[in-house]
XYZ file of C-alpha atoms in Angstrom:
430
model
C 108.535 123.098 57.331
C 106.196 120.709 59.330
C 109.225 119.243 61.192
C 110.665 122.514 62.148
C 107.483 123.745 63.482
C 107.548 120.251 65.635
C 110.833 120.907 66.624
C 109.917 124.878 67.523
C 107.114 123.949 69.670
C 108.819 121.311 71.801
C 111.778 123.695 72.726
C 109.791 126.650 73.113
C 107.612 124.198 75.320
C 110.667 123.194 77.253
C 111.940 126.893 77.444
C 108.825 128.121 79.278
C 108.619 125.400 81.493
C 111.851 125.973 83.142
C 112.213 130.080 82.406
C 112.608 131.936 85.813
C 109.925 134.614 85.310
C 107.795 131.960 83.855
C 108.299 130.090 86.770
C 107.908 132.655 89.112
C 104.604 134.200 87.289
C 103.020 130.258 87.480
C 103.667 130.340 91.438
C 102.171 133.144 91.848
C 98.927 132.023 90.043
C 99.066 128.864 92.749
C 99.801 130.900 95.774
C 97.114 133.132 95.177
C 94.544 130.013 94.441
C 95.723 128.803 98.080
C 96.103 131.792 100.312
C 92.477 131.627 101.618
C 91.870 128.984 104.027
C 88.132 127.517 102.984
C 85.732 126.395 106.408
C 85.595 122.727 105.182
C 88.642 120.293 105.238
C 88.720 119.071 102.004
C 88.415 122.798 100.657
C 91.579 123.371 103.076
C 93.501 120.475 101.792
C 92.951 121.523 98.173
C 94.094 125.075 98.627
C 97.323 123.693 100.531
C 98.114 121.405 97.602
C 98.229 124.921 95.584
C 100.682 126.063 97.632
C 102.343 123.179 97.600
C 102.890 123.558 94.114
C 104.051 127.503 94.472
C 106.357 126.336 96.531
C 107.509 123.880 94.327
C 107.861 125.838 91.370
C 108.921 128.938 92.420
C 112.485 130.069 93.136
C 112.161 133.102 95.264
C 113.417 131.959 98.554
C 111.521 134.450 100.720
C 108.326 133.986 98.921
C 109.118 130.119 99.364
C 109.368 130.737 103.049
C 106.132 132.726 103.167
C 104.420 130.189 101.350
C 105.462 127.571 103.878
C 104.093 129.479 107.094
C 100.813 129.786 105.039
C 100.630 125.939 104.933
C 101.164 125.592 108.447
C 98.254 128.177 109.081
C 96.055 126.186 106.896
C 97.534 122.843 109.152
C 95.995 124.413 112.474
C 92.943 122.478 113.483
C 92.829 120.461 110.560
C 90.955 116.782 110.784
C 92.747 115.348 108.380
C 90.204 111.916 109.470
C 87.312 113.921 107.744
C 89.302 114.109 104.650
C 88.542 112.463 100.915
C 92.079 111.803 100.408
C 91.286 109.400 97.406
C 90.574 113.203 95.474
C 94.432 113.581 95.892
C 95.702 110.428 95.918
C 95.238 107.258 94.079
C 95.547 103.688 95.036
C 95.232 104.142 99.104
C 94.943 100.374 99.637
C 96.480 98.731 103.097
C 99.080 96.958 101.022
C 102.640 98.404 100.448
C 103.874 97.850 97.079
C 106.969 99.595 97.452
C 107.767 99.470 101.529
C 110.075 96.907 103.487
C 110.633 95.882 106.698
C 114.214 96.199 107.675
C 114.300 95.663 111.743
C 111.627 93.655 113.420
C 110.580 94.684 116.750
C 111.746 92.918 120.176
C 110.213 93.634 123.653
C 110.462 97.147 123.982
C 112.879 97.751 121.023
C 111.296 99.344 118.169
C 111.430 97.813 114.577
C 112.047 100.226 111.703
C 109.865 100.241 108.652
C 111.617 101.872 105.347
C 108.597 103.528 103.337
C 109.308 105.517 99.964
C 107.362 107.297 98.009
C 104.399 109.877 99.352
C 101.744 107.056 97.981
C 102.846 104.739 100.611
C 102.919 107.347 103.262
C 99.660 108.173 102.123
C 98.436 104.536 102.529
C 100.093 104.267 106.165
C 97.596 107.381 106.795
C 94.579 106.541 106.364
C 94.608 102.840 107.016
C 96.841 102.619 110.393
C 96.567 103.715 113.930
C 99.615 105.763 113.654
C 100.055 106.289 117.343
C 100.233 102.460 117.730
C 102.423 102.194 114.775
C 104.986 105.132 116.320
C 104.988 103.029 119.536
C 106.023 99.826 117.966
C 108.531 101.072 114.898
C 110.635 103.967 113.494
C 109.932 104.882 110.056
C 112.372 106.358 107.594
C 110.677 107.860 104.638
C 112.371 108.023 101.304
C 110.897 111.111 99.158
C 110.474 111.062 95.529
C 110.950 114.596 94.938
C 110.851 118.023 96.283
C 109.878 118.480 100.148
C 107.059 120.750 99.160
C 104.228 118.618 98.430
C 100.819 117.744 99.748
C 101.459 114.381 101.931
C 104.977 115.411 103.103
C 103.072 118.333 105.360
C 100.188 116.370 106.136
C 101.797 113.081 107.096
C 104.645 114.913 109.314
C 102.070 117.044 111.219
C 99.608 113.881 111.729
C 102.569 111.171 112.969
C 103.481 111.436 116.110
C 106.470 110.625 116.676
C 109.991 111.540 114.679
C 110.155 110.597 110.778
C 113.760 109.901 109.852
C 113.650 111.067 106.177
C 116.331 110.720 103.594
C 116.898 113.789 100.660
C 115.989 114.056 96.401
C 118.536 117.039 96.869
C 121.108 118.937 99.226
C 118.889 121.772 99.270
C 116.163 119.356 101.416
C 119.089 119.080 104.539
C 117.580 122.275 105.838
C 113.914 122.774 104.013
C 112.621 119.777 105.869
C 113.487 120.537 109.105
C 111.454 123.819 108.753
C 108.416 121.912 107.297
C 108.097 120.391 110.314
C 110.317 119.576 113.733
C 109.111 115.890 113.491
C 111.629 115.176 110.302
C 115.484 113.830 111.361
C 117.260 114.354 108.251
C 119.305 110.873 107.037
C 121.569 112.215 104.527
C 121.335 109.536 102.001
C 119.209 109.529 98.020
C 117.277 107.143 96.564
C 120.143 106.476 94.863
C 122.319 105.526 97.957
C 120.722 101.860 98.096
C 122.075 100.492 94.724
C 123.613 97.005 95.561
C 127.218 96.431 93.516
C 126.763 92.920 93.305
C 123.890 93.435 90.469
C 126.572 94.514 87.938
C 128.708 92.244 86.021
C 131.001 94.310 85.055
C 132.173 94.467 81.251
C 136.211 95.415 80.034
C 136.342 98.213 77.894
C 136.991 96.470 74.911
C 133.729 94.130 75.348
C 131.335 97.185 75.124
C 129.224 97.597 72.218
C 127.572 100.820 73.033
C 128.659 103.880 72.821
C 126.439 106.077 74.822
C 123.307 104.924 76.813
C 120.298 107.271 78.093
C 117.693 105.473 80.783
C 115.304 107.483 81.490
C 111.613 107.300 81.213
C 109.643 109.003 78.580
C 108.366 111.755 80.377
C 108.661 115.588 79.136
C 110.514 116.184 82.311
C 113.569 113.975 81.172
C 113.942 115.914 77.837
C 114.575 113.745 75.189
C 114.452 116.104 72.722
C 117.523 117.718 74.221
C 119.479 114.369 73.363
C 118.192 114.208 69.695
C 118.899 117.637 68.937
C 122.520 116.678 70.228
C 122.645 113.391 67.987
C 122.288 116.178 64.521
C 125.759 117.054 65.388
C 127.297 113.821 66.189
C 128.498 110.807 64.042
C 126.234 108.939 62.370
C 128.456 105.429 63.276
C 127.582 106.357 67.200
C 125.801 103.458 68.672
C 123.567 105.000 71.137
C 120.713 102.932 73.120
C 117.813 104.462 75.148
C 115.891 102.465 77.989
C 112.541 104.116 78.971
C 109.339 103.266 79.844
C 105.265 105.321 79.710
C 105.039 108.548 81.720
C 102.352 110.998 81.533
C 100.803 109.362 78.447
C 103.816 109.297 76.353
C 105.685 106.209 75.332
C 107.882 104.844 72.699
C 106.506 106.271 69.775
C 106.031 109.796 71.282
C 110.115 109.703 71.312
C 110.254 107.366 67.886
C 107.984 111.003 66.441
C 110.047 113.210 67.931
C 113.384 111.578 66.535
C 111.658 111.985 63.332
C 110.946 115.846 63.630
C 115.296 115.985 64.442
C 116.268 113.770 61.711
C 117.446 111.318 63.883
C 115.068 108.378 63.871
C 117.587 105.770 62.438
C 120.667 107.177 64.882
C 119.740 105.442 67.879
C 118.099 101.896 69.389
C 115.139 101.596 72.025
C 113.717 99.694 74.275
C 110.810 99.693 76.430
C 110.041 98.472 79.904
C 113.214 96.486 80.271
C 113.142 94.640 83.243
C 115.922 95.437 86.188
C 118.300 92.749 85.003
C 118.270 93.835 81.597
C 118.672 97.734 82.720
C 121.784 96.819 84.621
C 123.474 94.954 82.185
C 123.163 97.798 79.292
C 124.676 100.228 81.358
C 127.117 97.382 81.606
C 127.701 97.254 78.069
C 128.466 101.189 77.402
C 131.017 103.385 77.597
C 129.112 106.509 79.293
C 125.397 107.528 80.145
C 123.508 110.504 79.966
C 120.917 112.356 81.770
C 119.165 115.607 79.975
C 116.683 116.513 82.889
C 116.994 119.759 84.122
C 115.467 119.319 87.298
C 114.254 116.376 89.091
C 114.528 114.256 92.279
C 117.782 111.811 93.174
C 117.886 109.922 89.773
C 119.016 106.613 90.709
C 120.050 106.212 87.767
C 123.079 107.801 88.054
C 124.406 105.822 90.998
C 123.249 102.595 88.787
C 125.611 103.813 86.117
C 128.486 104.156 88.391
C 128.344 100.823 89.691
C 128.174 99.428 86.131
C 131.395 101.309 85.884
C 130.117 103.834 83.226
C 130.802 107.346 83.859
C 127.849 109.684 83.655
C 127.529 113.285 81.893
C 124.543 114.990 83.199
C 123.663 119.003 82.226
C 126.121 121.797 83.708
C 122.843 123.160 86.633
C 121.071 120.325 86.850
C 118.856 120.189 89.933
C 119.238 116.696 90.669
C 120.276 114.753 93.479
C 123.064 112.814 92.330
C 125.059 115.441 90.773
C 126.958 115.263 94.049
C 128.198 111.946 93.055
C 129.869 113.712 89.964
C 133.535 114.196 90.241
C 136.798 113.629 88.553
C 136.403 109.949 88.645
C 132.366 109.580 87.877
C 131.702 111.781 85.242
C 131.109 116.070 84.207
C 128.749 118.520 84.004
C 128.155 119.146 79.886
C 126.777 122.687 78.345
C 123.611 121.859 76.676
C 124.062 125.014 73.988
C 127.541 122.127 73.095
C 125.561 118.957 73.825
C 126.694 117.222 70.751
C 130.526 117.996 70.849
C 130.551 117.727 74.502
C 128.742 114.331 74.644
C 131.533 113.345 72.189
C 134.574 114.516 73.759
C 133.232 113.061 77.142
C 132.460 109.297 75.205
C 135.706 109.490 73.830
C 137.477 109.669 77.082
C 135.423 107.535 79.099
C 137.993 105.195 79.626
C 140.084 107.563 81.990
C 137.281 107.501 84.589
C 137.023 105.167 87.720
C 133.128 105.300 88.906
C 132.964 101.778 89.930
C 136.038 102.330 92.913
C 134.637 105.782 93.757
C 130.868 103.770 93.756
C 131.861 100.989 95.851
C 133.870 103.399 98.605
C 130.923 106.134 99.012
C 127.632 105.250 97.977
C 127.159 101.572 98.060
C 123.799 99.970 99.721
C 126.132 98.548 102.443
C 127.786 101.911 103.467
C 124.638 103.948 103.166
C 122.998 100.786 105.740
C 126.007 101.588 108.234
C 125.218 105.696 107.793
C 121.037 104.888 108.718
C 122.353 102.914 111.594
C 124.886 104.757 112.968
C 122.026 108.040 112.700
C 119.483 105.490 114.666
C 122.176 104.468 116.928
C 122.696 108.265 118.251
C 118.942 109.090 118.231
C 118.191 105.752 120.600
C 121.192 107.133 122.653
C 119.868 110.821 123.052
C 116.328 109.671 123.737
C 117.102 106.755 126.171
C 115.380 103.964 123.773
C 116.867 100.575 123.661
C 118.951 100.544 120.426
C 120.594 96.667 120.139
C 120.637 95.553 116.437
C 120.926 97.660 113.661
C 118.685 96.932 110.474
C 119.093 94.663 108.215
C 121.214 95.428 104.686
C 119.039 96.321 101.971
C 118.887 97.775 98.537
C 116.409 99.134 96.231
C 116.449 97.855 92.658
C 113.624 98.625 91.429
C 111.964 98.592 95.250
C 113.447 97.904 98.518
C 114.038 94.525 99.596
C 116.773 93.181 102.598
C 119.389 91.824 100.714
C 119.855 88.150 102.595
C 116.957 85.868 101.440
C 117.754 84.253 105.079
C 117.622 87.728 106.922
C 114.725 88.435 105.315
C 112.773 84.974 106.087
C 113.448 86.058 109.849
C 111.607 88.876 109.297
C 108.359 86.938 108.359
C 106.397 86.793 111.838
C 107.039 90.830 112.283
C 105.304 91.222 108.903
C 102.327 89.091 109.667
C 101.918 90.979 113.109
C 101.883 94.359 110.754
C 99.172 92.830 108.868
C 97.562 90.755 112.194
C 97.946 94.023 114.244
C 98.048 97.273 111.613
C 96.238 96.092 109.027
C 98.458 96.609 106.267
C 100.680 94.183 104.012
C 104.396 94.414 102.956
C 103.715 93.191 99.334
C 106.588 90.502 98.147
C 106.841 91.475 94.837
C 106.209 95.454 94.517
C 103.327 96.927 92.668
């Protein structure tokens, strides 16, 4: 009975989290909290944060648009320099651990900074003279989630130049320009920067895992859905989970949950695996699965494809990399019949050709070409000098120029960033 009640609690909470009626009511609550603009800057930022939550959680497009307009009203006359940003963002040092310099400035020709994750934008905002930075560099942003977040609105409001931005989901293509006219959308994802050479492929008969799931241990990753499906799958199935701690949950959380579902002995588990281990594990698997209903790009989808391992996602999942799924790369599954459909997917895994499709369409080298083309067209349209493109770079697990010789040639520009703007591009990430 205890196990049954535990499962019931887990699944009820999950149902409520994603239920349209509940989401709209939670959005209404945050909209009510943030609608009135307090007179002080700190209070106004709190209100904007609440409105962002309302826009992010809600489903009604008309209400989302109305909420976004209200956010812009709150931004009028806001002095962002007077805000104590430590209340909203932790770790505001001038060290950019997840960013990379991908083109050095030369004469009047601007350099290019690739800046993923909103916390890194906040570090620029509070530590750097943005006017001077915009005169010397183009900034390419890579958001980690929905465009309806506090830093997205604030940074785009205060940065004095164009902001090139990748997307997390296809819907962002229209949402981002509605947030700020400074956004220039780059039709690429966080999952568009995988380096194929990091994956040492194995033949089908060399693969010793049937199914792998790579996802942090947080609730949004919904491990319980896979554990529930395992109850209806063969005990002989070789399943491996890779993850890391998130939101107070760890590997023991998953083990405890597995006990509640009666499948504690049906998989192996690994925490905090280094990137080469993750890549190797994906290459060992016949198939991989993601059971999230809603998240950003989900880079592991692309990584799995480069491992020549087809991917299964849930039908209707709001995940950016769902656009990579087709008859060559994987399929969408019905959660109501997940165990049965997963088994069919694994049995037919050899019919897919994910690596060939990924090489042709989504490698970091192709993405660099797309980005360079967009930057060159922008320069031509605005009369800027543009004689050289950005260096080829990958994102695994943080962005870095691929060729060490090319990266070494950027060292003087990295020093200038530190000496002139006070920011440091970390060598090893944070």
